[in-house]
């Protein structure tokens, strides 16, 4: 079982980074649940000394994720936030970051509440507007941090243009690719320097693991991120590495179904009289549909819609039966949530409203249930609004 140089995407997802276990032939990479490794004699070992530094299950996953994102190397962390935190360690005090104004609430919180204590400053801007993005740059800007499609109102940033802008100003482009997954969007091929994921979402895909990864292109970034992974120690465990490896084997077929169901639900909601607005990049009414179609190969399973008030949202969320009221996204089960009080509760109210994250906004992560069952559930719940 060997991958050829020109293996296609689904084959890469299934096999990259993995070889049958050399001692038993086990086709699945084992969970190397060990803290240390016995050395043959002083200074002679098999390349493994201590499991924070090296672990074969984690190494297999890192090889797999680097290949899937088209990067040179991947470095896996204990959560998506740990991965983003490691990326920020590439910055030095005094540096400035420009970031998308509706990034995941936890990312905003990390910059706003933690990194600002260490002489790092940042500006939030609608990165879908390149002129505004350029205006946000200062002489100290060293990083442009973009999330596209954005969470939860699905704005799209032109990644190739963002890469050109960042590079012309001596900054790195970092893309949080969690919402799209590498099946639908490959930011490194559009010029990004670093890609990050919460593997908790689509990459693992089964709602049973928390993890994160950074995929990098440049040797100096790779060297630093590996150093920080070991030095700060927020590593992904062997079991979680194994779970994510299992997840990526089915990533392409899962994303195809998530996308088909996402579109079907958006189309159901858009004409509904109780729905004021639907946010989904695959709808003809989405103002950036053409850009999304150009830089993505599908529109994904995430959508949001506005019911006009917190009361209406609460009634819908109380009435759904199959869609589970929960934070998170990207799992096999469909989830429904209220960004204003859940994922984006840490974003100041004024800022939230300016972004369209109103009290009536509801977000759906379309899962893999039969789409007709999901439509029935939504129709029934909308009748109760
Ligand atoms: C887009 C995005 N990035 C990063 C994160 C953080 O990931 P984690 O919860 O694995 O720390 C999340 C979590 O919801 C997310 O949605």
CSV table of C-alpha atoms and ligand atoms in Angstrom, one decimal:
chain,number,residue,atom,x,y,z
A,1,UNK,CA,0.0,0.0,0.0
A,2,UNK,CA,1.9,3.0,-1.3
A,3,UNK,CA,0.6,6.4,-2.4
A,4,UNK,CA,1.8,7.4,-5.8
A,5,UNK,CA,3.0,10.9,-6.5
A,6,UNK,CA,-0.2,11.8,-8.4
A,7,UNK,CA,-2.7,10.2,-6.1
A,8,UNK,CA,-6.1,12.0,-6.1
A,9,UNK,CA,-7.6,13.9,-3.2
A,10,UNK,CA,-9.8,11.1,-1.7
A,11,UNK,CA,-6.9,8.7,-1.9
A,12,UNK,CA,-4.6,11.2,-0.1
A,13,UNK,CA,-7.2,11.7,2.6
A,14,UNK,CA,-7.4,7.9,3.2
A,15,UNK,CA,-3.7,7.0,3.1
A,16,UNK,CA,-1.3,10.0,3.5
A,17,UNK,CA,0.9,9.8,6.5
A,18,UNK,CA,0.1,6.2,7.3
A,19,UNK,CA,1.9,2.9,6.6
A,20,UNK,CA,0.8,-0.5,7.9
A,21,UNK,CA,2.3,-1.0,11.4
A,22,UNK,CA,5.8,-2.4,10.8
A,23,UNK,CA,5.6,-4.9,13.7
A,24,UNK,CA,2.1,-6.5,13.1
A,25,UNK,CA,0.9,-5.2,9.7
A,26,UNK,CA,-2.1,-3.5,11.4
A,27,UNK,CA,-3.6,-1.5,8.6
A,28,UNK,CA,-4.7,1.2,11.0
A,29,UNK,CA,-2.0,3.2,12.8
A,30,UNK,CA,-2.1,2.1,16.4
A,31,UNK,CA,-2.7,4.5,19.3
A,32,UNK,CA,0.8,4.7,20.8
A,33,UNK,CA,-0.5,5.4,24.4
A,34,UNK,CA,2.9,5.8,26.0
A,35,UNK,CA,4.7,8.6,27.8
A,36,UNK,CA,8.2,7.5,27.1
A,37,UNK,CA,10.3,5.2,25.0
A,38,UNK,CA,13.1,2.7,26.1
A,39,UNK,CA,16.5,3.6,24.7
A,40,UNK,CA,18.9,0.9,23.6
A,41,UNK,CA,22.0,2.5,25.2
A,42,UNK,CA,23.1,6.0,26.0
A,43,UNK,CA,22.5,8.2,22.9
A,44,UNK,CA,20.9,5.3,20.9
A,45,UNK,CA,17.2,5.2,20.3
A,46,UNK,CA,14.6,4.8,17.6
A,47,UNK,CA,13.9,8.6,17.1
A,48,UNK,CA,11.5,8.7,20.0
A,49,UNK,CA,12.5,9.9,23.5
A,50,UNK,CA,9.6,11.5,25.3
A,51,UNK,CA,5.9,11.6,24.1
A,52,UNK,CA,5.3,15.3,24.5
A,53,UNK,CA,8.1,15.7,21.9
A,54,UNK,CA,7.4,12.8,19.5
A,55,UNK,CA,4.5,10.4,19.2
A,56,UNK,CA,4.0,8.1,16.2
A,57,UNK,CA,0.1,8.4,16.1
A,58,UNK,CA,0.4,12.2,16.2
A,59,UNK,CA,3.1,12.1,13.6
A,60,UNK,CA,0.9,10.0,11.3
A,61,UNK,CA,-1.9,12.5,11.7
A,62,UNK,CA,0.4,15.5,11.0
A,63,UNK,CA,1.6,13.8,7.8
A,64,UNK,CA,-1.9,13.2,6.8
A,65,UNK,CA,-3.1,16.7,7.4
A,66,UNK,CA,-0.1,18.3,5.7
A,67,UNK,CA,-0.9,16.3,2.6
A,68,UNK,CA,-4.6,17.1,2.7
A,69,UNK,CA,-4.0,20.9,3.0
A,70,UNK,CA,-1.1,20.8,0.5
A,71,UNK,CA,1.4,22.2,3.0
A,72,UNK,CA,5.0,21.1,3.9
A,73,UNK,CA,4.2,20.2,7.5
A,74,UNK,CA,1.4,20.1,10.0
A,75,UNK,CA,1.7,20.6,13.8
A,76,UNK,CA,-1.2,19.2,15.9
A,77,UNK,CA,-2.4,20.8,19.2
A,78,UNK,CA,-4.8,20.1,22.0
A,79,UNK,CA,-7.5,22.3,20.6
A,80,UNK,CA,-8.2,24.8,17.8
A,81,UNK,CA,-7.5,27.6,20.3
A,82,UNK,CA,-4.2,26.1,21.3
A,83,UNK,CA,-3.3,26.0,17.5
A,84,UNK,CA,-4.2,29.6,17.1
A,85,UNK,CA,-2.3,30.6,20.2
A,86,UNK,CA,0.8,28.8,18.8
A,87,UNK,CA,0.4,30.8,15.6
A,88,UNK,CA,0.4,34.0,17.6
A,89,UNK,CA,3.7,33.0,19.2
A,90,UNK,CA,5.3,33.9,15.8
A,91,UNK,CA,4.6,37.5,16.7
A,92,UNK,CA,6.8,39.7,18.8
A,93,UNK,CA,5.8,42.4,21.3
A,94,UNK,CA,4.9,45.6,19.4
A,95,UNK,CA,3.5,43.7,16.4
A,96,UNK,CA,0.1,44.5,15.1
A,97,UNK,CA,-2.5,42.0,13.6
A,98,UNK,CA,-5.3,42.7,11.2
A,99,UNK,CA,-8.1,40.2,11.6
A,100,UNK,CA,-11.6,39.5,10.2
A,101,UNK,CA,-14.2,41.2,12.3
A,102,UNK,CA,-16.4,38.2,12.7
A,103,UNK,CA,-13.9,35.5,13.6
A,104,UNK,CA,-14.9,32.8,16.0
A,105,UNK,CA,-15.6,34.4,19.4
A,106,UNK,CA,-12.8,32.5,21.1
A,107,UNK,CA,-10.3,33.9,18.6
A,108,UNK,CA,-11.5,37.4,19.3
A,109,UNK,CA,-11.3,36.8,23.1
A,110,UNK,CA,-7.7,35.5,22.8
A,111,UNK,CA,-6.6,38.7,21.1
A,112,UNK,CA,-8.7,41.0,23.1
A,113,UNK,CA,-8.2,39.6,26.6
A,114,UNK,CA,-4.9,37.7,26.6
A,115,UNK,CA,-2.6,38.9,23.8
A,116,UNK,CA,-3.3,42.6,24.4
A,117,UNK,CA,-1.6,42.2,27.8
A,118,UNK,CA,1.7,41.3,25.9
A,119,UNK,CA,2.0,44.5,23.8
A,120,UNK,CA,0.4,42.9,20.8
A,121,UNK,CA,-2.3,45.0,19.2
A,122,UNK,CA,-4.9,44.1,16.7
A,123,UNK,CA,-7.6,45.7,14.5
A,124,UNK,CA,-10.8,44.0,13.5
A,125,UNK,CA,-12.0,44.7,10.0
A,126,UNK,CA,-14.4,43.3,7.4
A,127,UNK,CA,-11.7,41.4,5.4
A,128,UNK,CA,-14.3,40.9,2.7
A,129,UNK,CA,-13.6,44.6,2.0
A,130,UNK,CA,-10.0,44.7,0.8
A,131,UNK,CA,-9.8,48.5,0.8
A,132,UNK,CA,-10.9,48.6,4.4
A,133,UNK,CA,-8.4,45.8,5.2
A,134,UNK,CA,-5.6,47.7,3.6
A,135,UNK,CA,-6.5,50.8,5.5
A,136,UNK,CA,-6.3,48.8,8.8
A,137,UNK,CA,-2.6,48.0,8.2
A,138,UNK,CA,0.0,49.9,10.1
A,139,UNK,CA,3.8,50.0,9.8
A,140,UNK,CA,3.8,47.3,12.6
A,141,UNK,CA,1.3,44.9,11.0
A,142,UNK,CA,2.9,41.4,10.7
A,143,UNK,CA,-0.1,39.2,10.3
A,144,UNK,CA,-3.4,39.2,8.5
A,145,UNK,CA,-5.7,36.6,10.2
A,146,UNK,CA,-8.7,35.7,8.1
A,147,UNK,CA,-11.7,33.4,8.6
A,148,UNK,CA,-13.7,32.6,5.4
A,149,UNK,CA,-16.5,31.8,5.2
A,150,UNK,CA,-16.9,33.8,8.4
A,151,UNK,CA,-18.7,32.6,11.5
A,152,UNK,CA,-21.7,32.9,11.5
A,153,UNK,CA,-22.8,35.3,8.8
A,154,UNK,CA,-20.8,33.6,6.0
A,155,UNK,CA,-18.9,36.5,4.6
A,156,UNK,CA,-16.3,35.6,2.0
A,157,UNK,CA,-12.7,37.0,1.9
A,158,UNK,CA,-10.9,36.9,-1.4
A,159,UNK,CA,-7.9,34.8,-0.3
A,160,UNK,CA,-5.6,35.4,-3.3
A,161,UNK,CA,-6.1,39.1,-3.0
A,162,UNK,CA,-5.6,39.0,0.8
A,163,UNK,CA,-2.3,37.1,0.3
A,164,UNK,CA,-1.1,39.7,-2.2
A,165,UNK,CA,-2.0,42.5,0.2
A,166,UNK,CA,-0.3,40.8,3.2
A,167,UNK,CA,2.8,40.0,1.3
A,168,UNK,CA,3.1,43.5,-0.1
A,169,UNK,CA,3.1,44.8,3.5
A,170,UNK,CA,5.6,42.3,4.8
A,171,UNK,CA,2.9,40.3,6.8
A,172,UNK,CA,1.9,36.6,6.8
A,173,UNK,CA,-1.6,35.6,5.7
A,174,UNK,CA,-3.1,33.1,8.2
A,175,UNK,CA,-6.4,31.4,7.3
A,176,UNK,CA,-8.7,29.6,9.7
A,177,UNK,CA,-10.1,27.0,7.3
A,178,UNK,CA,-12.3,25.2,9.8
A,179,UNK,CA,-15.7,26.1,8.2
A,180,UNK,CA,-14.8,25.1,4.6
A,181,UNK,CA,-12.4,22.2,5.3
A,182,UNK,CA,-9.6,21.4,2.8
A,183,UNK,CA,-12.1,19.5,0.7
A,184,UNK,CA,-13.8,22.8,-0.3
A,185,UNK,CA,-11.0,25.3,0.0
A,186,UNK,CA,-7.2,25.1,-0.1
A,187,UNK,CA,-5.8,28.5,1.1
A,188,UNK,CA,-2.1,27.6,0.7
A,189,UNK,CA,-2.7,27.1,-3.0
A,190,UNK,CA,-4.1,30.7,-3.1
A,191,UNK,CA,-1.0,32.2,-1.4
A,192,UNK,CA,-1.7,31.8,2.4
A,193,UNK,CA,1.3,31.2,4.6
A,194,UNK,CA,-0.4,29.3,7.4
A,195,UNK,CA,-3.7,27.4,7.7
A,196,UNK,CA,-5.3,26.5,10.9
A,197,UNK,CA,-8.2,24.2,11.9
A,198,UNK,CA,-10.2,23.3,14.9
A,199,UNK,CA,-10.0,19.6,14.1
A,200,UNK,CA,-12.9,19.3,16.6
A,201,UNK,CA,-15.1,20.2,13.6
A,202,UNK,CA,-15.1,18.6,10.1
A,203,UNK,CA,-11.7,17.0,10.1
A,204,UNK,CA,-12.6,14.7,13.0
A,205,UNK,CA,-16.3,15.0,12.1
A,206,UNK,CA,-17.8,12.8,14.7
A,207,UNK,CA,-18.3,15.2,17.7
A,208,UNK,CA,-16.0,13.1,19.9
A,209,UNK,CA,-12.7,14.9,20.1
A,210,UNK,CA,-11.2,18.4,20.7
A,211,UNK,CA,-8.1,19.3,18.7
A,212,UNK,CA,-6.4,21.8,16.4
A,213,UNK,CA,-3.7,21.9,13.8
A,214,UNK,CA,-1.5,24.4,12.0
A,215,UNK,CA,-0.4,23.6,8.4
A,216,UNK,CA,2.7,25.5,7.3
A,217,UNK,CA,4.7,26.2,4.2
A,218,UNK,CA,7.9,27.9,5.2
A,219,UNK,CA,10.7,26.0,6.9
A,220,UNK,CA,11.3,28.7,9.6
A,221,UNK,CA,7.6,28.7,10.6
A,222,UNK,CA,7.6,24.9,10.7
A,223,UNK,CA,10.7,24.8,12.9
A,224,UNK,CA,9.3,27.4,15.3
A,225,UNK,CA,5.8,25.8,15.5
A,226,UNK,CA,7.3,22.4,16.3
A,227,UNK,CA,9.5,24.1,18.9
A,228,UNK,CA,6.5,25.7,20.5
A,229,UNK,CA,4.5,22.5,20.4
A,230,UNK,CA,7.1,20.9,22.6
A,231,UNK,CA,8.1,23.9,24.6
A,232,UNK,CA,4.6,25.0,25.6
A,233,UNK,CA,3.3,21.4,25.5
A,234,UNK,CA,-0.3,21.8,24.3
A,235,UNK,CA,0.0,18.6,22.3
A,236,UNK,CA,-2.8,16.5,20.7
A,237,UNK,CA,-3.1,13.2,22.6
A,238,UNK,CA,-2.5,9.9,20.8
A,239,UNK,CA,-6.2,8.9,21.1
A,240,UNK,CA,-7.4,12.2,19.7
A,241,UNK,CA,-4.8,11.9,16.9
A,242,UNK,CA,-6.2,8.5,16.1
A,243,UNK,CA,-9.8,9.7,16.1
A,244,UNK,CA,-8.9,12.6,13.6
A,245,UNK,CA,-7.0,10.1,11.4
A,246,UNK,CA,-10.2,8.0,11.3
A,247,UNK,CA,-12.2,11.2,10.5
A,248,UNK,CA,-10.1,12.3,7.5
A,249,UNK,CA,-10.7,9.0,5.7
A,250,UNK,CA,-14.3,9.9,5.1
A,251,UNK,CA,-13.8,13.7,4.8
A,252,UNK,CA,-14.5,14.1,1.1
A,253,UNK,CA,-17.8,12.1,1.1
A,254,UNK,CA,-18.9,13.7,4.3
A,255,UNK,CA,-18.3,17.2,3.0
A,256,UNK,CA,-20.2,16.4,-0.2
A,257,UNK,CA,-23.2,15.5,1.8
A,258,UNK,CA,-22.9,18.4,4.3
A,259,UNK,CA,-22.8,20.7,1.3
A,260,UNK,CA,-25.9,19.2,-0.4
A,261,UNK,CA,-27.9,19.3,2.9
A,262,UNK,CA,-26.7,22.8,3.7
A,263,UNK,CA,-28.0,24.1,0.3
A,264,UNK,CA,-31.3,22.2,0.7
A,265,UNK,CA,-31.9,23.7,4.1
A,266,UNK,CA,-30.9,27.2,2.9
A,267,UNK,CA,-33.4,26.9,0.0
A,268,UNK,CA,-36.1,25.7,2.4
A,269,UNK,CA,-35.6,28.7,4.7
A,270,UNK,CA,-35.1,31.5,2.3
A,271,UNK,CA,-38.7,31.8,1.0
A,272,UNK,CA,-40.3,31.0,4.5
A,273,UNK,CA,-42.5,33.9,5.7
A,274,UNK,CA,-41.1,33.7,9.2
A,275,UNK,CA,-37.4,34.0,8.1
A,276,UNK,CA,-36.1,37.5,7.5
A,277,UNK,CA,-32.7,36.6,6.0
A,278,UNK,CA,-30.6,33.5,5.2
A,279,UNK,CA,-26.8,33.5,5.1
A,280,UNK,CA,-25.4,30.8,2.9
A,281,UNK,CA,-22.8,31.3,0.2
A,282,UNK,CA,-24.4,28.9,-2.2
A,283,UNK,CA,-27.6,30.9,-2.5
A,284,UNK,CA,-27.9,33.2,-5.6
A,285,UNK,CA,-29.0,36.0,-3.2
A,286,UNK,CA,-25.6,35.8,-1.3
A,287,UNK,CA,-23.7,39.0,-2.4
A,288,UNK,CA,-20.4,37.1,-2.8
A,289,UNK,CA,-21.6,33.9,-4.3
A,290,UNK,CA,-19.4,34.3,-7.4
A,291,UNK,CA,-16.3,34.7,-5.3
A,292,UNK,CA,-17.2,31.7,-3.2
A,293,UNK,CA,-17.7,29.6,-6.3
A,294,UNK,CA,-14.3,30.8,-7.6
A,295,UNK,CA,-12.2,29.9,-4.5
A,296,UNK,CA,-14.3,27.1,-3.1
A,297,UNK,CA,-15.3,23.8,-4.7
A,298,UNK,CA,-18.6,23.6,-2.7
A,299,UNK,CA,-20.5,25.8,-0.2
A,300,UNK,CA,-20.4,23.7,2.9
A,301,UNK,CA,-22.8,22.7,5.6
A,302,UNK,CA,-22.9,25.9,7.7
A,303,UNK,CA,-25.8,28.4,7.4
A,304,UNK,CA,-27.4,31.0,9.5
A,305,UNK,CA,-30.8,32.7,9.4
A,306,UNK,CA,-32.5,35.6,11.1
A,307,UNK,CA,-35.9,35.2,12.8
A,308,UNK,CA,-36.2,38.9,13.8
A,309,UNK,CA,-36.2,38.5,17.6
A,310,UNK,CA,-34.7,36.6,20.5
A,311,UNK,CA,-38.2,35.3,21.3
A,312,UNK,CA,-38.7,33.9,17.9
A,313,UNK,CA,-35.3,32.3,18.0
A,314,UNK,CA,-36.0,30.8,21.4
A,315,UNK,CA,-39.3,29.4,20.3
A,316,UNK,CA,-37.7,27.7,17.3
A,317,UNK,CA,-34.8,26.3,19.4
A,318,UNK,CA,-37.3,24.9,21.9
A,319,UNK,CA,-39.4,23.3,19.2
A,320,UNK,CA,-36.8,21.4,17.1
A,321,UNK,CA,-36.5,17.7,17.9
A,322,UNK,CA,-33.9,16.3,15.5
A,323,UNK,CA,-31.6,19.3,15.3
A,324,UNK,CA,-29.7,19.4,18.6
A,325,UNK,CA,-29.3,22.7,20.5
A,326,UNK,CA,-25.5,22.7,21.0
A,327,UNK,CA,-22.4,24.7,20.4
A,328,UNK,CA,-19.8,23.4,17.8
A,329,UNK,CA,-20.2,22.3,14.2
A,330,UNK,CA,-19.0,19.9,11.6
A,331,UNK,CA,-20.1,16.7,13.1
A,332,UNK,CA,-22.3,13.9,11.7
A,333,UNK,CA,-25.3,15.2,13.7
A,334,UNK,CA,-27.1,18.4,12.8
A,335,UNK,CA,-26.6,21.1,15.4
A,336,UNK,CA,-28.5,24.3,15.9
A,337,UNK,CA,-27.3,27.3,18.0
A,338,UNK,CA,-27.9,30.9,19.0
A,339,UNK,CA,-24.6,32.7,18.3
A,340,UNK,CA,-25.5,35.8,20.3
A,341,UNK,CA,-25.7,33.9,23.6
A,342,UNK,CA,-23.5,30.9,22.8
A,343,UNK,CA,-20.5,31.0,20.4
A,344,UNK,CA,-20.3,34.8,20.3
A,345,UNK,CA,-21.3,35.6,23.8
A,346,UNK,CA,-17.8,37.0,24.5
A,347,UNK,CA,-18.1,39.5,21.6
A,348,UNK,CA,-19.3,42.9,22.9
A,349,UNK,CA,-23.0,43.5,22.1
A,350,UNK,CA,-22.4,46.6,19.9
A,351,UNK,CA,-19.8,44.9,17.9
A,352,UNK,CA,-22.0,41.8,17.5
A,353,UNK,CA,-25.0,43.7,16.2
A,354,UNK,CA,-22.8,45.6,13.7
A,355,UNK,CA,-21.8,42.2,12.3
A,356,UNK,CA,-25.4,41.1,11.9
A,357,UNK,CA,-25.2,38.7,14.9
A,358,UNK,CA,-28.6,39.8,16.1
A,359,UNK,CA,-30.6,38.3,18.9
A,360,UNK,CA,-32.8,36.6,16.3
A,361,UNK,CA,-29.9,34.9,14.5
A,362,UNK,CA,-29.8,31.1,14.5
A,363,UNK,CA,-27.0,29.0,13.1
A,364,UNK,CA,-27.2,25.5,11.7
A,365,UNK,CA,-24.5,22.9,11.2
A,366,UNK,CA,-26.1,20.6,8.7
A,367,UNK,CA,-25.3,17.0,9.5
A,368,UNK,CA,-25.7,13.7,7.7
A,369,UNK,CA,-29.3,12.8,8.6
A,370,UNK,CA,-31.7,12.2,5.8
A,371,UNK,CA,-32.4,15.8,4.5
A,372,UNK,CA,-36.2,15.1,4.4
A,373,UNK,CA,-36.2,14.5,8.2
A,374,UNK,CA,-34.3,17.7,8.8
A,375,UNK,CA,-36.7,19.7,6.6
A,376,UNK,CA,-39.7,18.2,8.4
A,377,UNK,CA,-38.1,19.1,11.8
A,378,UNK,CA,-37.4,22.7,10.7
A,379,UNK,CA,-40.9,23.2,9.1
A,380,UNK,CA,-42.5,21.9,12.3
A,381,UNK,CA,-40.4,24.2,14.5
A,382,UNK,CA,-41.0,27.2,12.3
A,383,UNK,CA,-44.8,26.6,12.6
A,384,UNK,CA,-44.3,27.1,16.4
A,385,UNK,CA,-42.5,30.5,16.0
B,1,LIG,C1,-13.8,28.7,13.1
B,1,LIG,C2,-13.3,28.2,14.5
B,1,LIG,N1,-12.0,28.3,14.8
B,1,LIG,C3,-11.4,27.9,15.9
B,1,LIG,C4,-12.3,27.3,16.9
B,1,LIG,C5,-11.7,26.9,18.2
B,1,LIG,O1,-11.5,25.5,18.2
B,1,LIG,P1,-11.6,24.6,19.5
B,1,LIG,O2,-12.9,24.7,20.1
B,1,LIG,O3,-11.2,23.2,19.0
B,1,LIG,O4,-10.5,25.1,20.5
B,1,LIG,C6,-13.6,27.2,16.6
B,1,LIG,C7,-14.5,26.6,17.7
B,1,LIG,O5,-15.7,26.6,17.6
B,1,LIG,C8,-14.1,27.6,15.4
B,1,LIG,O6,-15.4,27.5,15.1
